Short mmCIF file of C-alpha atoms and ligand atoms in Angstrom, two decimals:
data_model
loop_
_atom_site.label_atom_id
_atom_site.label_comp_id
_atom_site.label_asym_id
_atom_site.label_seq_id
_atom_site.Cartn_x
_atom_site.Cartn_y
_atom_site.Cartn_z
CA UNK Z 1 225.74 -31.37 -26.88
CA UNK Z 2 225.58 -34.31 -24.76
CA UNK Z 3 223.60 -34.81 -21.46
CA UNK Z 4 222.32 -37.19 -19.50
CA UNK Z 5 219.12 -35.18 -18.36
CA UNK Z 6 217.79 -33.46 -20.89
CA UNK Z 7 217.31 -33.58 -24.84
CA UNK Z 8 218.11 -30.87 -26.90
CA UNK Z 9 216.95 -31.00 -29.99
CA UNK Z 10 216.70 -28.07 -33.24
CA UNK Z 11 214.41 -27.31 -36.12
CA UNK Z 12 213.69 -24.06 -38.28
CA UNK Z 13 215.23 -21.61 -35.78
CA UNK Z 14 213.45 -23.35 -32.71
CA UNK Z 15 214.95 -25.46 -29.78
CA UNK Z 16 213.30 -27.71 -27.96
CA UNK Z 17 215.00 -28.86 -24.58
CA UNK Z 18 213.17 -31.72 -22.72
CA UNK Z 19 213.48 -32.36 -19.38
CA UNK Z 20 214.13 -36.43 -19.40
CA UNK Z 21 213.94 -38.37 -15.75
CA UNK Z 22 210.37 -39.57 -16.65
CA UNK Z 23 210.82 -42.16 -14.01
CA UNK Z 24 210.99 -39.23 -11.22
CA UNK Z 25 208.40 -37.31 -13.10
CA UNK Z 26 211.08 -34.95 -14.13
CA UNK Z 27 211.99 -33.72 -11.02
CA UNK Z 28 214.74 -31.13 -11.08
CA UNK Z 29 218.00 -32.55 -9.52
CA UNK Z 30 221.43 -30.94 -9.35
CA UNK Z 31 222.67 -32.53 -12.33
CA UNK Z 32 219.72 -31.86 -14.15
CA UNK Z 33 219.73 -27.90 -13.23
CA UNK Z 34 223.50 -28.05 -14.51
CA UNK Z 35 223.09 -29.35 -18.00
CA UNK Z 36 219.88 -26.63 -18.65
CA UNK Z 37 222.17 -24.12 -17.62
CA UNK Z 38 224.45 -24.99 -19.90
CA UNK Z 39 221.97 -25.78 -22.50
CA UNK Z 40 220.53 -22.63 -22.58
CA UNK Z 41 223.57 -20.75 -22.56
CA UNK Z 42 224.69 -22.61 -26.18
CA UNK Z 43 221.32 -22.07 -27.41
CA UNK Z 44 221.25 -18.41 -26.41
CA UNK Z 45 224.30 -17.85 -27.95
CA UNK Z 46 223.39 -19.78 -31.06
CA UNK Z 47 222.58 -16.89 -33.65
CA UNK Z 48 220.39 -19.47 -35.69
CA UNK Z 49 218.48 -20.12 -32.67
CA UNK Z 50 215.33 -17.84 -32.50
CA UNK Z 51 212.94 -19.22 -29.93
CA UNK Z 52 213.00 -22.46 -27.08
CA UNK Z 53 210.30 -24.36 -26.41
CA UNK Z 54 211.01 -27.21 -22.92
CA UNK Z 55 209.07 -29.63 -21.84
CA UNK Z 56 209.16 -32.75 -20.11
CA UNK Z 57 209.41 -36.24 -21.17
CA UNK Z 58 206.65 -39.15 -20.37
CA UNK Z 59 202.78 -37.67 -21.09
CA UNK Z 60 202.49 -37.57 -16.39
CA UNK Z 61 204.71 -34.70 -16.16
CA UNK Z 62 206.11 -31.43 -17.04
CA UNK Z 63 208.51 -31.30 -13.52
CA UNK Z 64 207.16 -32.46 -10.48
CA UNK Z 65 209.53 -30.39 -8.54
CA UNK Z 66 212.98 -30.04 -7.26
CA UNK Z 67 214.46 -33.44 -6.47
CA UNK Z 68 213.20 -33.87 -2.73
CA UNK Z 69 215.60 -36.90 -2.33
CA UNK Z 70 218.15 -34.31 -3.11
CA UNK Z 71 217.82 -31.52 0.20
CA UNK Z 72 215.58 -33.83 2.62
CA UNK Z 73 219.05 -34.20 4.94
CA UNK Z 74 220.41 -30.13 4.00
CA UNK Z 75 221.26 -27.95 6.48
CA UNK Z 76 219.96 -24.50 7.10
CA UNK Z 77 223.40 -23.02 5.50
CA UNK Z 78 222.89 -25.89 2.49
CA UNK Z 79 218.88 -24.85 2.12
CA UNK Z 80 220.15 -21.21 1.33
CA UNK Z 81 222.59 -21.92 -1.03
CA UNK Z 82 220.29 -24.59 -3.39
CA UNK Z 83 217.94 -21.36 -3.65
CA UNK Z 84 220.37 -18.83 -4.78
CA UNK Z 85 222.52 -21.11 -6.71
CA UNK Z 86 219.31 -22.83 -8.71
CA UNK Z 87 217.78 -19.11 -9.11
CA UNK Z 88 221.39 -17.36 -10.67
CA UNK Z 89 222.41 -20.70 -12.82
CA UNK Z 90 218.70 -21.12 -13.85
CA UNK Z 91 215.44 -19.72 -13.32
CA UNK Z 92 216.93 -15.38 -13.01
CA UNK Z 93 218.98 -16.95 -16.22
CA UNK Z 94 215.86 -18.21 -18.76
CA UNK Z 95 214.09 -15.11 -17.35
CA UNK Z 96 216.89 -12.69 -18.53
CA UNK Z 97 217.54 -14.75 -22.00
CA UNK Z 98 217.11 -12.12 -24.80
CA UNK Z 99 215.52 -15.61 -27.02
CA UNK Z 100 212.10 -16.02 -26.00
CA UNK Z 101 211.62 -19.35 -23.58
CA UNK Z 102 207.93 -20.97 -23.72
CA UNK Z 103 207.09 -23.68 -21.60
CA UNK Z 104 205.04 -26.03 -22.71
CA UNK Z 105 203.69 -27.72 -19.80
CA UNK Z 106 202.52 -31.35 -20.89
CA UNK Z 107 201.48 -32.83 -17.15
CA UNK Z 108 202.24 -32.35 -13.57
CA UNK Z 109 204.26 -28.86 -12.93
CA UNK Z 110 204.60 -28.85 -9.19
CA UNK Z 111 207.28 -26.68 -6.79
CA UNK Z 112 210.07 -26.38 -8.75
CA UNK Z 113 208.43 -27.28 -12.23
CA UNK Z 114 206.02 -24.78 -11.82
CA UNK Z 115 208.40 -21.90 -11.15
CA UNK Z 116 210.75 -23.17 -14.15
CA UNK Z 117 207.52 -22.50 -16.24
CA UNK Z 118 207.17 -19.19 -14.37
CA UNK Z 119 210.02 -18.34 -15.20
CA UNK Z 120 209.79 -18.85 -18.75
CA UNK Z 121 208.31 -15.86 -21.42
CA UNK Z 122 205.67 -17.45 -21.60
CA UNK Z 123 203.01 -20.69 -21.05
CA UNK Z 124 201.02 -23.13 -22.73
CA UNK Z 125 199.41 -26.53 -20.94
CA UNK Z 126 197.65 -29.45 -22.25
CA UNK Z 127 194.68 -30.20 -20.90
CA UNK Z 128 195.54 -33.20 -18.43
CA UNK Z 129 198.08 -30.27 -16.72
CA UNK Z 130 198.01 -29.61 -13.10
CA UNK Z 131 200.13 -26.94 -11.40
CA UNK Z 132 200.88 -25.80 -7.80
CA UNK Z 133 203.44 -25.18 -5.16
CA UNK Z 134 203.16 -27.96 -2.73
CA UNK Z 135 206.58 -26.93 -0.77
CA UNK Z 136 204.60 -25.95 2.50
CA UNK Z 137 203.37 -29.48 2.79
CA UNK Z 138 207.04 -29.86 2.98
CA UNK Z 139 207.74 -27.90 5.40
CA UNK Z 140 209.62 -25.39 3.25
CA UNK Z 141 207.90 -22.62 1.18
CA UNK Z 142 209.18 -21.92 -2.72
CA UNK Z 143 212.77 -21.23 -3.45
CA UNK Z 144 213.24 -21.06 -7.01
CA UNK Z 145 211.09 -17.40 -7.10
CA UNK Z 146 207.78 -18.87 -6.77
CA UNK Z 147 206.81 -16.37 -4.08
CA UNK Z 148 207.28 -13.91 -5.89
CA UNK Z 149 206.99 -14.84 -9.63
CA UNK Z 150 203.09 -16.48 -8.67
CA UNK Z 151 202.30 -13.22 -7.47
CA UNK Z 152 203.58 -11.36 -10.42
CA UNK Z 153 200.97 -13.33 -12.91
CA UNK Z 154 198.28 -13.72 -11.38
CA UNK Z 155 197.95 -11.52 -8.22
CA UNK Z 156 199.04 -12.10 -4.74
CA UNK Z 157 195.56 -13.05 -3.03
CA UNK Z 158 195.22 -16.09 -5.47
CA UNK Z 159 198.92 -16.78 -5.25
CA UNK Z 160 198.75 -16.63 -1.48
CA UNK Z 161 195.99 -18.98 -1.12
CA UNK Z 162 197.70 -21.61 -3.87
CA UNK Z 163 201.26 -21.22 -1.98
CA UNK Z 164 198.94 -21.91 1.50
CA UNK Z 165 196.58 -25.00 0.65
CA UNK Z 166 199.38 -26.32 -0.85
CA UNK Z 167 197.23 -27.40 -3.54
CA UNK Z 168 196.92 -27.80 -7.24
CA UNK Z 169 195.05 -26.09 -9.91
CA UNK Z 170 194.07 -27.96 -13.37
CA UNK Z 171 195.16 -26.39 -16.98
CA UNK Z 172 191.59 -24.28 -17.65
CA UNK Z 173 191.56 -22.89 -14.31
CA UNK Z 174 195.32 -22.06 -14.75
CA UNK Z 175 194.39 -20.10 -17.58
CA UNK Z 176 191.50 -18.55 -16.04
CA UNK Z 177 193.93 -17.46 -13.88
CA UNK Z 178 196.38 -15.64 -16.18
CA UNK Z 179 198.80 -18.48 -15.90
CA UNK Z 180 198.81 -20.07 -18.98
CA UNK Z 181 197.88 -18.37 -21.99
CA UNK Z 182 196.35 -21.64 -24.07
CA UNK Z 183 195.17 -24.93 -23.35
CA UNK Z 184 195.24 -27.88 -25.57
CA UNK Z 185 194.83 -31.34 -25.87
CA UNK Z 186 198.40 -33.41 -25.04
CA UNK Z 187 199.04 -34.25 -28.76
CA UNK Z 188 198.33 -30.56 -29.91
CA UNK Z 189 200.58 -29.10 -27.31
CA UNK Z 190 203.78 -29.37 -28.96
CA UNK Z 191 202.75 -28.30 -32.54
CA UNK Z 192 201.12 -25.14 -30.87
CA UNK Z 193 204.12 -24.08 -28.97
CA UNK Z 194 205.89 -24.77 -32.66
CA UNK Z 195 203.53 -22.61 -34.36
CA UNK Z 196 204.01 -19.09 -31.89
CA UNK Z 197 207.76 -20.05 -32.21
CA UNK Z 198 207.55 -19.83 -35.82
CA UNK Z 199 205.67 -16.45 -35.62
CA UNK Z 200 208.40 -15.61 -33.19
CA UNK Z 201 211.10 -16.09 -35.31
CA UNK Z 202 209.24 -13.94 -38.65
CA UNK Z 203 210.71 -11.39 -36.22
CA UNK Z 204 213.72 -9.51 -35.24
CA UNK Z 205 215.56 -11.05 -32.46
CA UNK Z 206 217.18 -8.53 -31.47
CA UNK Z 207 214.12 -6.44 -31.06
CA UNK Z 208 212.64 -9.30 -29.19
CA UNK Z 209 215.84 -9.51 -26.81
CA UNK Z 210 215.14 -5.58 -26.28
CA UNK Z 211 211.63 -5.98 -25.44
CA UNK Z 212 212.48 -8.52 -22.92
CA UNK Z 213 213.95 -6.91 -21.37
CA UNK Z 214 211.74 -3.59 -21.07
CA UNK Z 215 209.00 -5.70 -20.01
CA UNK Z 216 211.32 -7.59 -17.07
CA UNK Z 217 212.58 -3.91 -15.89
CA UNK Z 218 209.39 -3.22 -14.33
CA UNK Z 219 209.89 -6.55 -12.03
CA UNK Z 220 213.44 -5.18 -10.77
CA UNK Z 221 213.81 -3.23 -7.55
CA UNK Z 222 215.12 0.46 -8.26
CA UNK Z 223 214.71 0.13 -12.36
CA UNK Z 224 211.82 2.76 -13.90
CA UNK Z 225 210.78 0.51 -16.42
CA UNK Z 226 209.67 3.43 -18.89
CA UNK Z 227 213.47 4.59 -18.47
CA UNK Z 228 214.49 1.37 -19.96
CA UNK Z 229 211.87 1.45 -22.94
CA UNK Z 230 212.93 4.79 -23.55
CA UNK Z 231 216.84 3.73 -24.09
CA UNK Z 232 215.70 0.41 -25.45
CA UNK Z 233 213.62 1.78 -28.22
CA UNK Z 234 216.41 4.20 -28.84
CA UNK Z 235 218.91 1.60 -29.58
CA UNK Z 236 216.80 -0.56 -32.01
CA UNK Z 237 217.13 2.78 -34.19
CA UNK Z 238 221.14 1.45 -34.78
CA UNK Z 239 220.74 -1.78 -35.61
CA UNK Z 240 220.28 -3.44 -39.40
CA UNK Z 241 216.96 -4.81 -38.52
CA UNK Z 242 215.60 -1.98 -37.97
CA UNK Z 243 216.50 -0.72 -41.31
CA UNK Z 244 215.38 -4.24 -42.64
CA UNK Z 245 212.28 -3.95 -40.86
CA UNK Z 246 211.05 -0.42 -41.92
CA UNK Z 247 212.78 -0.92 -45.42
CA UNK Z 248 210.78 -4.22 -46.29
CA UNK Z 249 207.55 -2.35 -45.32
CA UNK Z 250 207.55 0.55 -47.67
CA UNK Z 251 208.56 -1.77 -50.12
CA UNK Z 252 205.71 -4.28 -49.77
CA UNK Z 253 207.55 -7.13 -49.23
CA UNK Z 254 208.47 -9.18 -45.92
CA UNK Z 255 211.81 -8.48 -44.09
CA UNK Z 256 214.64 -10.67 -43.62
CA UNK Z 257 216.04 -9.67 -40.69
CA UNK Z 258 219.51 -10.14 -40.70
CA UNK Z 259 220.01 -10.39 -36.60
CA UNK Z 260 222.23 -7.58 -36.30
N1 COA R 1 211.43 -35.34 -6.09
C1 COA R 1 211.94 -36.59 -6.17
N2 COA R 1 211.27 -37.62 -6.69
C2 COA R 1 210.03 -37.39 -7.15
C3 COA R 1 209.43 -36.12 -7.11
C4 COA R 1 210.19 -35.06 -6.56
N3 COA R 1 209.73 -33.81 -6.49
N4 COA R 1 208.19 -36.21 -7.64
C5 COA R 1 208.02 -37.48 -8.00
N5 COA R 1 209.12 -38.20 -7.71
C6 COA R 1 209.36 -39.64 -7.93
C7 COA R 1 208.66 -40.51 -6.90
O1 COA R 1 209.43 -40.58 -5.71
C8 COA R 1 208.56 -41.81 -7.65
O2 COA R 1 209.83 -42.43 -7.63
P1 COA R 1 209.95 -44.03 -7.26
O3 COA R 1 209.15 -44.71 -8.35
O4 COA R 1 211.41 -44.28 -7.36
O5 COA R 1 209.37 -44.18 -5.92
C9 COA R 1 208.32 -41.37 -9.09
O6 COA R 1 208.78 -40.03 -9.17
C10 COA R 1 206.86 -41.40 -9.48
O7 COA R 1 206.12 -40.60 -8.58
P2 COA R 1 204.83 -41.12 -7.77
O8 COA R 1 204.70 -40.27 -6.52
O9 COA R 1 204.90 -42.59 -7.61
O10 COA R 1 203.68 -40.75 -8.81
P3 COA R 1 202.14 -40.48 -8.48
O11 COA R 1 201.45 -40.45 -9.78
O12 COA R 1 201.64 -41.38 -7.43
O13 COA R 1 202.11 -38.98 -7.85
C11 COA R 1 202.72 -36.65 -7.72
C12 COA R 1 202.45 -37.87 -8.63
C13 COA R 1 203.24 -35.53 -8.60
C14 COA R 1 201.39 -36.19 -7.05
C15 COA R 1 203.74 -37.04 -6.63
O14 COA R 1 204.86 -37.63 -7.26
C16 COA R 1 204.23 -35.86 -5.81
O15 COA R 1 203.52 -35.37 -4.93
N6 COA R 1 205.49 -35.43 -6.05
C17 COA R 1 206.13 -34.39 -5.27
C18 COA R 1 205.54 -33.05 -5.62
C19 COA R 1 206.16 -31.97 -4.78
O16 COA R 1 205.96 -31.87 -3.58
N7 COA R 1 206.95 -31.12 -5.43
C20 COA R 1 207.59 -30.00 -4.77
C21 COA R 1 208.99 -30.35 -4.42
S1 COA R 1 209.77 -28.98 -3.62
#
């Protein structure tokens, strides 16, 4: 794959896709929203690949938002469709991969970078990290979910008053907060996110994908979320890793899980 944003690179069963305008701290342009689409749709459907790790290039910044050269001239008409465009081709999509996304947030993850990270499986953030949603100061409020992803993690009095000020929080507090699960130092941040994709991948993928999405069912309108653990956990019943799975532990040994 060849792009002109991003790096995409693989190891052991883990992706890593790095977000590469370091000169615009990352920031999320058209183009750039494009090519991760179509990144992660190769890696998702890349049977070797178990887990993704992205990131951003430069040690400054994660993303520091959607491009704001980009939609400073859109209309009303144009403002609507950059929100539901970027949320189908992108942020809905990573949330909905069945292979687990992490984000490893290595610097500034601001409007747009910080929902991309929200929108992720999961975070991690080194400790020089600093996150908000600054679109208010813009005269705009978060488009890519952030109103109602924030919320989601880490309750909507704390997310209202971040969204509000229009300010940032730093990497501990962000995991005080429920944001992030670990914080590291920058040069540990990477091989951390490697090591809980390698425990990742010890593990079916397949029962992964289905636990995704039991676990996102309770964030859709109309779904019962127990409904879909019920039919979820059914189905894992038919599959050859569950055989693997049970098989390899009453035989004392560890499971290869053949994916299927
Ligand atoms: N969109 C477009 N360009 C951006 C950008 C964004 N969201 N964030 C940073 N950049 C660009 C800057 O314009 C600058 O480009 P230039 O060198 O061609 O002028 C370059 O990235 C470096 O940014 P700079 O502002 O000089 O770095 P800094 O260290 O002084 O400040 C930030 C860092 C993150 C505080 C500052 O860049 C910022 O506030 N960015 C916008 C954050 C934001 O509002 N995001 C939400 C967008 S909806």
């Amino acid at each position: 794959m060849n792009f002109e944003n991003i790096l995409v690179e693989k190891n052991n069963g883990t992706a890593r896709i790095t977000i590469n305008r370091p000169n615009k701290l990352n920031a999320l342009n058209k183009a750039t929203i494009k090519e991760l689409n179509v990144a992660f749709g190769a890696l998702e459907d890349n049977k070797s690949v178990k887990s993704i790790i992205i990131t951003g290039s430069g040690d400054k910044a994660f993303v520091a938002g959607a491009d704001i050269s980009e939609f400073a001239h859109f209309s009303v008409d144009e403002g609507g469709e950059l929100s539901r465009l970027g949320q189908t081709i992108l942020f809905d999509y990573i949330e909905n991969l069945s292979t687990p996304v992490i984000a490893a947030i290595n610097g500034f993850a601001l409007g747009g970078g910080l929902e991309l990270a929200m929108a992720c499986h999961f975070r991690i953030a080194s400790d020089n990290a600093k996150m908000g949603l600054p679109e208010v100061s813009l005269g705009v409020i978060p488009g890519y979910g952030g109103t109602q992803r924030l919320p989601q993690l880490v309750g909507k009095g704390k997310a209202m008053e971040l969204i509000m000020t229009a300010g940032m929080i730093a990497a501990e507090e962000a995991k005080d907060w429920g944001l992030v699960n670990h914080v590291t130092t920058q040069e540990e941040l990477l091989p951390l996110a490697e090591k809980l994709a390698s425990k990742i991948n010890r593990n079916s993928s397949l029962a992964i994908g289905a636990a995704i999405r039991a676990v996102n069912a309770n964030f859709e309108d109309g779904v019962n979320g127990f409904d879909t653990e019920i039919e979820e956990f059914g189905e894992c019943f038919g599959t050859k890793d569950f055989k693997e799975g049970t098989t390899a532990f009453l035989e004392k040994r560890k499971p290869n899980f053949p994916g299927n």
